[in-house]
Coordinates of C-alpha atoms and ligand atoms in Angstrom, one line a residue:
X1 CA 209.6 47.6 121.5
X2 CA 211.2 44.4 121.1
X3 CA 214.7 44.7 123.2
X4 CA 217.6 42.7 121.5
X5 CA 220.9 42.5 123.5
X6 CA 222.8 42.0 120.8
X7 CA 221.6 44.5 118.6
X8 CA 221.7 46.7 121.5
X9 CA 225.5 46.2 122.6
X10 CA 226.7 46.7 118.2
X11 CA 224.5 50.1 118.2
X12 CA 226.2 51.2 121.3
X13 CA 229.3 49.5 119.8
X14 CA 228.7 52.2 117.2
X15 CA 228.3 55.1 119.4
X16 CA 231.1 54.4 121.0
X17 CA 233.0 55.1 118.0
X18 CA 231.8 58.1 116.9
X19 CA 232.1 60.0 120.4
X20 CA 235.0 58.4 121.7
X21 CA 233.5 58.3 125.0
X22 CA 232.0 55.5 127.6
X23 CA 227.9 55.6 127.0
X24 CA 226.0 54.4 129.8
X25 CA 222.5 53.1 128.3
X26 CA 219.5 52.5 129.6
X27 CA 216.5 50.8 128.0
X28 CA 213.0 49.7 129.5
X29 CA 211.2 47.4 128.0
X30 CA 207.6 48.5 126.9
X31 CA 204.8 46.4 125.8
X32 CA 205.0 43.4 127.5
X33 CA 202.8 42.5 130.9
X34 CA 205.2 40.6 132.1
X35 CA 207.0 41.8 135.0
X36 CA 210.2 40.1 134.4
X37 CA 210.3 42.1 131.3
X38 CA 209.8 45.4 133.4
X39 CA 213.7 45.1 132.9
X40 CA 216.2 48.1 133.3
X41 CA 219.2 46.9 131.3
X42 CA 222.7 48.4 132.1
X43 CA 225.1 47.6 130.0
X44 CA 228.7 50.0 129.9
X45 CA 231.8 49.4 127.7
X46 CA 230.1 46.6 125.8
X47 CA 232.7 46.2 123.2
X48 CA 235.2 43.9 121.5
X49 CA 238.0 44.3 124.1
X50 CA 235.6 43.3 126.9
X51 CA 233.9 40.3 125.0
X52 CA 237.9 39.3 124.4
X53 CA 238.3 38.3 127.9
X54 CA 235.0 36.7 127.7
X55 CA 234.6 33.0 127.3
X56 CA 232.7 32.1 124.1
X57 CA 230.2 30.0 123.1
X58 CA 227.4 29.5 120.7
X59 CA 224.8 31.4 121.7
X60 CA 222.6 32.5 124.6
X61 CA 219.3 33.2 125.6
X62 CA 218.8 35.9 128.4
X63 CA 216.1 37.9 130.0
X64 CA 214.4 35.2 130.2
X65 CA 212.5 34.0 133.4
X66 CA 214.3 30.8 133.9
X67 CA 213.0 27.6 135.3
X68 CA 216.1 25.2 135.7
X69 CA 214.1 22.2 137.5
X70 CA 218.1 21.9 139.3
X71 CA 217.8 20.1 142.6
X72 CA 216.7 23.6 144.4
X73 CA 214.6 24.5 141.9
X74 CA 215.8 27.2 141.5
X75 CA 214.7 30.3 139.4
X76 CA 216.3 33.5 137.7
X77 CA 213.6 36.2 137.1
X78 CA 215.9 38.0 134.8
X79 CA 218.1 35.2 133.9
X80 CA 220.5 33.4 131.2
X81 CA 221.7 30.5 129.9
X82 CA 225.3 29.8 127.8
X83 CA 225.0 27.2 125.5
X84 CA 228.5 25.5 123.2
X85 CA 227.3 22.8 121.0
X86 CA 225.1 20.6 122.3
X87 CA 225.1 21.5 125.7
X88 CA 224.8 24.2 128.6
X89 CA 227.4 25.9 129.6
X90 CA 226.2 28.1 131.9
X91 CA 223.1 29.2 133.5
X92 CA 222.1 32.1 136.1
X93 CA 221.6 35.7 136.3
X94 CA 222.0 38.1 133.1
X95 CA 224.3 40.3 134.4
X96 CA 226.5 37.4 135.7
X97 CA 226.3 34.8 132.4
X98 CA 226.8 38.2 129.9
X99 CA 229.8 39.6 131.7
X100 CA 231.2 36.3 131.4
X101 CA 230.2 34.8 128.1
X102 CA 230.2 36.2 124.4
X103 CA 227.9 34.8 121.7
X104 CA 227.5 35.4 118.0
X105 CA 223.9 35.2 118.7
X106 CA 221.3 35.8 121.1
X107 CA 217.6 34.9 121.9
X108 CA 216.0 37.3 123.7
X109 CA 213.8 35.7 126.2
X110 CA 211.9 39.3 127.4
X111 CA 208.4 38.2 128.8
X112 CA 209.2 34.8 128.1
X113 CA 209.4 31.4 130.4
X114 CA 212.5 29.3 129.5
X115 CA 211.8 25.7 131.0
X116 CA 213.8 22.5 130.0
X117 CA 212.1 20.5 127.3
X118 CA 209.2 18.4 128.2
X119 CA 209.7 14.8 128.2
X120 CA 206.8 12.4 126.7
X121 CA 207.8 9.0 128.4
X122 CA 205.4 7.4 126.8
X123 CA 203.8 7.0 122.9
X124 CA 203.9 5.4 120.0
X125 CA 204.7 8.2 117.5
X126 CA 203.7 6.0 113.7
X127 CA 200.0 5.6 115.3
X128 CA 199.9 9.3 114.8
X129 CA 197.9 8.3 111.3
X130 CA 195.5 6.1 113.3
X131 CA 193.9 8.9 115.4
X132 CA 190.6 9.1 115.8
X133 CA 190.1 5.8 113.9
X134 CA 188.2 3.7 116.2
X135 CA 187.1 5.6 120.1
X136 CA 185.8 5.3 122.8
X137 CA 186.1 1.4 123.1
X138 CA 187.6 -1.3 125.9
X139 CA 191.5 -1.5 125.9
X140 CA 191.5 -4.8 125.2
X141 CA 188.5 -4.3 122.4
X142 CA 190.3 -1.8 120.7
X143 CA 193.6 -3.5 120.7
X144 CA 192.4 -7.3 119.4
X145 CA 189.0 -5.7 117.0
X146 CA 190.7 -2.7 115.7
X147 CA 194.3 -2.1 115.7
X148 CA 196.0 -5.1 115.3
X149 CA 193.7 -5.8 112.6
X150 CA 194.6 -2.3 111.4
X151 CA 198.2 -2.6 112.1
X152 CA 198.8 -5.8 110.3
X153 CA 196.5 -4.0 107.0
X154 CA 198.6 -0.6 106.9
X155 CA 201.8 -0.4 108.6
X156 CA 204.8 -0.3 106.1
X157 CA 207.9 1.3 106.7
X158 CA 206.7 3.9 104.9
X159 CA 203.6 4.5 107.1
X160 CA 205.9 4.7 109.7
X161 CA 208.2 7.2 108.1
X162 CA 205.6 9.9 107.7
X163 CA 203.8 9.1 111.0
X164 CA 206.9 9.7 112.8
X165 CA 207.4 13.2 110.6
X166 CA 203.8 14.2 111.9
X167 CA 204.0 13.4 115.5
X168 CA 207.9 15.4 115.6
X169 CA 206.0 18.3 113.9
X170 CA 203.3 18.1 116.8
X171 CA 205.3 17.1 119.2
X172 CA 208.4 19.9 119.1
X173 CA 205.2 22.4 118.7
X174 CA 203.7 21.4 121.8
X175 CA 207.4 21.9 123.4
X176 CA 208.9 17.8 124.0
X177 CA 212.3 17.4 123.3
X178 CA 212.4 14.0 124.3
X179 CA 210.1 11.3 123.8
X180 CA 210.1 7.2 124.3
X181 CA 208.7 5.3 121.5
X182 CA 207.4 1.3 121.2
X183 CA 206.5 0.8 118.1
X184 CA 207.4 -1.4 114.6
X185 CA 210.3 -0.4 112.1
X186 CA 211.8 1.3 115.1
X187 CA 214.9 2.0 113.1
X188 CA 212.9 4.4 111.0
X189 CA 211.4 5.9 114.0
X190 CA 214.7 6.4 114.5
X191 CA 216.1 7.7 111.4
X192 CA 212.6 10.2 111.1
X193 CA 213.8 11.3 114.7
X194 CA 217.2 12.3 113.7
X195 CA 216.8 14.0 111.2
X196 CA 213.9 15.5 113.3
X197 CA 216.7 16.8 115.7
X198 CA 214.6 15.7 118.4
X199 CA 216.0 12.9 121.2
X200 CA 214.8 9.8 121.5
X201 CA 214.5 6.3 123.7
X202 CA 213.3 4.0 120.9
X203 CA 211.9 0.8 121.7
X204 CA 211.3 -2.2 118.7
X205 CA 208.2 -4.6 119.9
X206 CA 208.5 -7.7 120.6
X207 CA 204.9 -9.3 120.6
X208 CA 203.8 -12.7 120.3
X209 CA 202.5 -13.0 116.8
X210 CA 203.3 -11.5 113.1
X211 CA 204.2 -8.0 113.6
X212 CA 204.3 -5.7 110.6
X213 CA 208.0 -5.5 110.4
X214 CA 208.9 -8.8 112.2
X215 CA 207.0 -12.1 111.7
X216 CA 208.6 -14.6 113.9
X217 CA 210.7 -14.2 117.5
X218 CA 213.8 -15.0 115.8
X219 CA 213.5 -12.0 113.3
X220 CA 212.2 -9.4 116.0
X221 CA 215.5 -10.8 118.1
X222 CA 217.8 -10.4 114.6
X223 CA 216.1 -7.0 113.5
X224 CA 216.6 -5.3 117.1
X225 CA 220.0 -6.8 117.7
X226 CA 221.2 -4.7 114.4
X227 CA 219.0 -1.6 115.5
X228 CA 221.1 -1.2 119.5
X229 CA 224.1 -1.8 117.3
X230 CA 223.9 0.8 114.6
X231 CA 222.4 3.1 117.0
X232 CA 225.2 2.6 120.0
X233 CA 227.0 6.0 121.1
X234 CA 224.4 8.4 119.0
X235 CA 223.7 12.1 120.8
X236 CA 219.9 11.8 120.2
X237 CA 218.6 8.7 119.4
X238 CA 218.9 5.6 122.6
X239 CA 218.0 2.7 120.5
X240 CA 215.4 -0.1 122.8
X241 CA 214.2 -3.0 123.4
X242 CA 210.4 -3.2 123.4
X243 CA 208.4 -6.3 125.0
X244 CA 204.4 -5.5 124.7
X245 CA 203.6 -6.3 128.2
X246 CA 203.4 -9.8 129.6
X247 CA 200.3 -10.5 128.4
X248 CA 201.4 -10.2 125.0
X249 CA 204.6 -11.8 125.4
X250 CA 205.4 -15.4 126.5
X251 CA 208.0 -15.9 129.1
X252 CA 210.8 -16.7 126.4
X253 CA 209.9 -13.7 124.9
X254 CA 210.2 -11.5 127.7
X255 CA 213.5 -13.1 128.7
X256 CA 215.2 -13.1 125.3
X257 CA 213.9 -9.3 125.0
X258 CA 215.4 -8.2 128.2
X259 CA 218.7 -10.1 127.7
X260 CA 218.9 -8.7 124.3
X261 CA 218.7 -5.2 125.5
X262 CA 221.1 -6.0 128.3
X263 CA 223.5 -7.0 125.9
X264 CA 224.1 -3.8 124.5
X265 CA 223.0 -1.9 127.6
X266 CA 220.1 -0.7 126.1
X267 CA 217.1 0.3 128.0
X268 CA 213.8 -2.1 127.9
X269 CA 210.5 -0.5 127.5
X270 CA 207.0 -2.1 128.3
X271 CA 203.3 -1.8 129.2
X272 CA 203.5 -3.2 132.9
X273 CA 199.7 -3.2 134.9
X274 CA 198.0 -1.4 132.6
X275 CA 194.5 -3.1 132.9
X276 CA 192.1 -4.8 135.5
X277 CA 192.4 -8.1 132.9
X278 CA 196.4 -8.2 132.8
X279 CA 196.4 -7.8 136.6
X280 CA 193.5 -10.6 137.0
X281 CA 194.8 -12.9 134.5
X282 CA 198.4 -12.9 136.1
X283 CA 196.6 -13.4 139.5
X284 CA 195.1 -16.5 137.8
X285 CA 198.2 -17.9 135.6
X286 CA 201.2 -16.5 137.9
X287 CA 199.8 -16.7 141.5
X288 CA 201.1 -12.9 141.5
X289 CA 200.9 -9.7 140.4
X290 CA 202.3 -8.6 136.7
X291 CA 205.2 -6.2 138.7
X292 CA 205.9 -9.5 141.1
X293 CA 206.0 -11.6 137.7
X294 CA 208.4 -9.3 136.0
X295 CA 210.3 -9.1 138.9
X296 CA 210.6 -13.4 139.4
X297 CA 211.5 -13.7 135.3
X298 CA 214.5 -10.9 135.6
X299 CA 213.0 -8.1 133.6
X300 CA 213.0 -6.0 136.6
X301 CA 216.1 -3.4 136.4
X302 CA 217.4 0.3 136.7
X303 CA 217.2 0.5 132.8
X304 CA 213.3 -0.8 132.6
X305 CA 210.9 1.7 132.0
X306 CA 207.3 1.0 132.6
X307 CA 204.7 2.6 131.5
X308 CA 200.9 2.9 133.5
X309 CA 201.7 0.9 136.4
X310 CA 198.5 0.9 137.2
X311 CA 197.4 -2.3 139.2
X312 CA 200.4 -1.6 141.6
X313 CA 200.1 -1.8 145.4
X314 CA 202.7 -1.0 147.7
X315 CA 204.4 -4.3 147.8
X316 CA 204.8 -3.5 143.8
X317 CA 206.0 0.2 144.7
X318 CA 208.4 -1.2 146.7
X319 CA 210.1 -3.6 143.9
X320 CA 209.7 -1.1 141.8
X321 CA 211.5 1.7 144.3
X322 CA 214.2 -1.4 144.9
X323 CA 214.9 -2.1 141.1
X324 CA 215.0 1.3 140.2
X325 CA 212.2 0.9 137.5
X326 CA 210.7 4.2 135.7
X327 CA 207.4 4.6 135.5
X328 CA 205.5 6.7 133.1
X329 CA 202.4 7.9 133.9
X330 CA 199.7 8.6 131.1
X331 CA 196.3 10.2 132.2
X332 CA 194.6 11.0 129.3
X333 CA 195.1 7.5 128.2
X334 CA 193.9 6.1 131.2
X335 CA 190.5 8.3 131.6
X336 CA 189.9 7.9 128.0
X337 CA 190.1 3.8 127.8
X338 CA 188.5 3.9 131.8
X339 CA 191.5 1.9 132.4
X340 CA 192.0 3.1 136.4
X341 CA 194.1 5.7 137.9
X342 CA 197.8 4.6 138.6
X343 CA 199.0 5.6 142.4
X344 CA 201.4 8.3 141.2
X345 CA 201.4 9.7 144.6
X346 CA 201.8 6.4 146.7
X347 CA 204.7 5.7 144.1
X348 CA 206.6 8.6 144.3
X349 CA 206.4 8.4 148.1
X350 CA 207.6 5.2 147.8
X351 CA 210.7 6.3 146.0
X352 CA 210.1 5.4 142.3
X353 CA 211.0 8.1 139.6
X354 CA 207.7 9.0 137.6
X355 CA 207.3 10.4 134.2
X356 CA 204.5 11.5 132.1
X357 CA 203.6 10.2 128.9
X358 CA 200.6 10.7 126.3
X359 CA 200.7 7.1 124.7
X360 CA 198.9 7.0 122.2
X361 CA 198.2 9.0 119.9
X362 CA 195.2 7.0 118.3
X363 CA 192.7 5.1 120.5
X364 CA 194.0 6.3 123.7
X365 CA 194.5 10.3 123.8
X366 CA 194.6 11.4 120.7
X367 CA 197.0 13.9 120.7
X368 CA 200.8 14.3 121.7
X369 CA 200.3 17.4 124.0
X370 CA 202.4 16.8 127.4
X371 CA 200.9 19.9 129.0
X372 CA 197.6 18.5 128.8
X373 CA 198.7 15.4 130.5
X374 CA 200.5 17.6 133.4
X375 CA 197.3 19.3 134.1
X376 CA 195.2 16.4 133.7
X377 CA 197.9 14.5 135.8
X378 CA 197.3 16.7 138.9
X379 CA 193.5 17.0 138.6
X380 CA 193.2 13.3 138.2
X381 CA 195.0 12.6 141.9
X382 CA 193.2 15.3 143.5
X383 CA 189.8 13.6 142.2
X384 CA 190.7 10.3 142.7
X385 CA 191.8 10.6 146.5
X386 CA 189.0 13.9 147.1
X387 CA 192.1 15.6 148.0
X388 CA 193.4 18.9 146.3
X389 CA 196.6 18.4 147.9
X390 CA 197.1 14.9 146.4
X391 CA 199.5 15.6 143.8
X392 CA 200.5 19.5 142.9
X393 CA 201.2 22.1 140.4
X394 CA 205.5 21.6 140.9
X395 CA 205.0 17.8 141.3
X396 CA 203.5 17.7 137.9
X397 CA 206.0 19.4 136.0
X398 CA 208.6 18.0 137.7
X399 CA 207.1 14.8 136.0
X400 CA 207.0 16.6 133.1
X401 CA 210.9 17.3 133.1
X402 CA 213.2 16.0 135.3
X403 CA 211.5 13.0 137.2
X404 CA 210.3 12.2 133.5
X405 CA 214.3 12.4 132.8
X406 CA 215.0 10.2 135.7
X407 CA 212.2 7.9 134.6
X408 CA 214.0 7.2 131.3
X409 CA 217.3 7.0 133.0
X410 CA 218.6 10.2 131.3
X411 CA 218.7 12.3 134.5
X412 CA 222.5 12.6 134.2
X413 CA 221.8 13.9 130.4
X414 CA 218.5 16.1 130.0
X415 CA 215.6 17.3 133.2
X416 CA 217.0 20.5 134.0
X417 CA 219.2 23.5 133.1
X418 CA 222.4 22.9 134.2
X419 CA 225.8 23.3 133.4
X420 CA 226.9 20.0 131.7
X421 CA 223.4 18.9 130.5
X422 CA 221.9 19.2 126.8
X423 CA 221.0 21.9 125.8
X424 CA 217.7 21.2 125.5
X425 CA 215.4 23.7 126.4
X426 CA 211.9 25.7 125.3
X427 CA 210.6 29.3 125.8
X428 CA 206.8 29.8 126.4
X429 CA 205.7 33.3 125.9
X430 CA 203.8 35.1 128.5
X431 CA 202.1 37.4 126.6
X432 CA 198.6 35.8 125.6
X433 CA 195.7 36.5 127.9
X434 CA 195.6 33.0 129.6
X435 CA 199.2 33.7 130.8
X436 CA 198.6 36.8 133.2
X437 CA 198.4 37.5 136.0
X438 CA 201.0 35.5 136.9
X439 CA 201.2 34.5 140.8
X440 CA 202.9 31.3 140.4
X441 CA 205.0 29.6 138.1
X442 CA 204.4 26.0 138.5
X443 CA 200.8 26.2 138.7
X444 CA 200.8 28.6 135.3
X445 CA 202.4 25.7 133.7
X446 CA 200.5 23.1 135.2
X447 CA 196.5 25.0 134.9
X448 CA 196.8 27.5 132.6
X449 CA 199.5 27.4 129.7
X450 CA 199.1 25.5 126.6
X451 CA 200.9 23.9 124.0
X452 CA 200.2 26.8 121.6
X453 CA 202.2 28.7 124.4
X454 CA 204.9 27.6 123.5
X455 CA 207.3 29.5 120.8
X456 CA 211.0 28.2 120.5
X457 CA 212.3 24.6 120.7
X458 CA 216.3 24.2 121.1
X459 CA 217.0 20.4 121.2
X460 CA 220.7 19.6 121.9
X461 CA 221.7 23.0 121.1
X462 CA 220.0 23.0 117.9
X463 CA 217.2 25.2 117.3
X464 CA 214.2 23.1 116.2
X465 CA 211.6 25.9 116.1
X466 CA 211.9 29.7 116.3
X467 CA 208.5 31.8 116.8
X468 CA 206.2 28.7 115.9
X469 CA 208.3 28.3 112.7
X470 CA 209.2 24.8 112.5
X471 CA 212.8 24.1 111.1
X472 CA 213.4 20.5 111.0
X473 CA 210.4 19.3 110.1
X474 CA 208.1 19.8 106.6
X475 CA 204.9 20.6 108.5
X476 CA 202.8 21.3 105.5
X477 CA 203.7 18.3 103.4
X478 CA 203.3 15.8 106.5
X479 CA 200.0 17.2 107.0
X480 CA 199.2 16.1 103.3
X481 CA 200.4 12.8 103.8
X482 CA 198.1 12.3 106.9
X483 CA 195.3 12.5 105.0
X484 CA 196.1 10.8 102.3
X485 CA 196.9 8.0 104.7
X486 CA 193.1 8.4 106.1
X487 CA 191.7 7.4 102.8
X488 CA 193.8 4.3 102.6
X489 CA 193.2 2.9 105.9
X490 CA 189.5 3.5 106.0
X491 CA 189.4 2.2 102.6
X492 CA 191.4 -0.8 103.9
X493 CA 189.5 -1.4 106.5
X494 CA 186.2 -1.3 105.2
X495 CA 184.8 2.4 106.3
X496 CA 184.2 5.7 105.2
Ligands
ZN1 ZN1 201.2 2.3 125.1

């Protein structure tokens, strides 16, 4: 029997009526194999005079076991959060939030994990219609032979329209709330992401030759300087600058990217040490690494995020630590392009806030699933340094959520459930079979929940999915338009 707290307080509501008397209830939850849900709920006198004195708000979520990812960590077993438009209100246990709240609605969270949103640092959403086109290649092969060709063939900012649609559809199913973008035609990106209702830190490329959108410096500079404008002050979308990395980008075009973004106190998002070449060719050409470049042309800053940071040593951690740089992380992307293995533990010793992105999704992943990269995230330290203690279960959601927050500078906005943040949040059932036992939270998450786990989305206090039922997003007909894409770039391209 499903237990609805709502439902339950209007029946007794009722009952109170008819007898004219105070009924003490009591209902146990049955059919669930979670023991949080092994819940005896007392409610007395639940009726309109006692929600009067009650504060109200939107709605909330309760019986839930709540993971807030707060500064203590700390979690509710049988717990609740209060949420008034786009944010949290309140969050702790039941008994406490419902004596003090009252809601119109109510999610009942019975055997059900409620974690805030993941956070993909990391991707390029459009390139969702380029997966699987060209695998298992070099980096730097499958950039120059296949995807800039590829790019340059196909991307319209139409492409872009519908890629963006299918990677929010994957993307909200697979539980991220936020995610950080480099791509083209950003200001679609940002428009698809919107109305998406997912958040976003959304970077337009600058890169030294014709981009799709773009085909000279002076237009990427004019086109991005419109995009932070129109986007300044949104709730969900943080409109970026995007330079490639610096060995895509001249020094002018790194500076002029970077002073652009500062402008408007926008964040700047780049590829930084992501291959053995970039870090040997800066060697060569700078005398340094590419973090001690960055650092001596002024890109360095507490509003740079960085994604890989691979070819990093501890002089680098340090500047990085120092500048308060993010750093995203991206395993899958890594293994799968045999790129190397970033120092994620050496960096977070060090001091520097690292996320956890997917990039990708073509070439380099292919998919948009953050829980994969948390798993693969921890495995890959313990591998790397023959150490299972090397990076843990809490260390890699913690990446996933609020150190990816802090990584993107939005620690003050989403990461956790707490009073004053968005309410952006997801509930993971508990009930399939490779969610029981349970002995430990954060190593469930990390080793042995899944994507498909995951049931309801709220993003900014909005509810984005409900029982797998996507609500902002036309699933079905993006899905269509994915493959219809397929033929036209194989076609374009010359293959089947
Ligand atoms: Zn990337």
């Amino acid at each position: 029997m499903i237990f609805h707290p709502y439902l339950h307080r209007s029946i007794t509501a009722l009952w109170l009526v008819l007898l004219g008397t105070t009924v003490w209830c009591q209902e146990k939850i049955l059919g669930s194999s979670n023991p949080a849900a092994e819940v005896v709920a007392n409610q007395s006198n639940p009726n309109k005079s006692a929600d009067a004195n009650k504060q109200p708000v939107d709605f909330l979520i309760t019986h839930g076991l709540i993971v807030t990812m707060n500064a203590p960590r700390t979690i509710y077993d049988d717990g609740a959060v209060a949420i008034k438009g786009d944010s949290i209100v309140a969050v702790g246990p039941r008994s406490e939030i419902e004596s003090q709240y009252a809601a119109p609605q109510t999610i009942d969270a019975t055997g059900k994990l409620v974690l805030p949103g993941f956070v993909n640092g990391h991707t390029h959403v459009p390139m969702t219609l380029f997966r699987g086109l060209h695998d298992d290649v070099t980096l730097d092969d499958w950039l120059r032979k296949y995807i800039f060709p590829a790019e340059a063939k196909n991307v319209t900012e139409e492409f872009v329209r519908w890629g963006t649609r299918l990677a929010a559809a994957e993307q909200i199913r697979a539980g991220v709330t936020t995610f950080a973008d480099m791509y083209y035609f950003e200001d679609a990106v940002a428009e698809e992401t919107k109305a998406a209702g997912m958040r976003g830190v959304l970077g337009e490329t600058f890169i030294d030759f014709p981009a799709p959108d773009n085909k000279t410096e002076a237009a990427m500079l004019a086109y991005t300087e419109n995009f932070l404008k129109r986007w300044q002050g949104d709730l969900l979308i943080h409109a970026a600058a995007a330079p490639h990395s610096i060995y895509t980008c001249s020094r002018k075009t790194l500076e002029d990217a970077s002073g652009l973004a500062r402008k408007y106190h926008a964040p700047i998002l780049i590829h930084v040490a992501e291959m053995k070449k970039e870090r040997d060719d800066s060697e060569k050409q700078n005398g340094m690494s590419p973090v001690q470049y960055l650092e001596k042309v002024g890109v360095l800053g507490p509003d740079v995020v960085a994604a890989h940071c691979i070819f990093v040593d501890a002089a680098d951690s340090k500047t990085l630590a120092e500048r308060r740089v993010g750093c995203v992380h991206n395993p899958s992307s890594n293994m799968m392009l045999a790129s190397g293995v970033s120092p994620v533990r050496e960096m977070r010793e060090a001091g520097v806030a690292v996320g956890l992105g997917t990039d990708g999704p073509a070439g380099s992943n292919n998919d948009l699933d953050l829980m994969e990269e948390m798993d693969l995230a921890a495995k890959l330290a313990k591998i790397t340094h023959i150490d299972p203690l090397a990076l843990n279960a809490k260390a890699v959601v913690e990446m996933a959520t609020i150190d990816g927050a802090r990584a993107l500078h939005l620690d003050k906005e989403i990461g956790s459930l707490e009073p004053g943040k968005k309410a952006d949040l997801i509930l993971i059932t508990l009930d399939h079979p490779n969610a029981v036992p349970m002995y430990d939270v954060y190593a469930q998450l990390a080793y042995a929940l899944k994507a498909s786990d995951v049931e309801t989305v709220v993003i900014g206090g909005r509810v984005v999915m409900r029982d797998r039922k996507l609500l902002t997003v036309n699933e079905a007909e993006a899905i269509a338009k994915a493959r219809e894409y397929k033929k036209k770039i194989a076609a374009s391209l010359g293959i089947q």
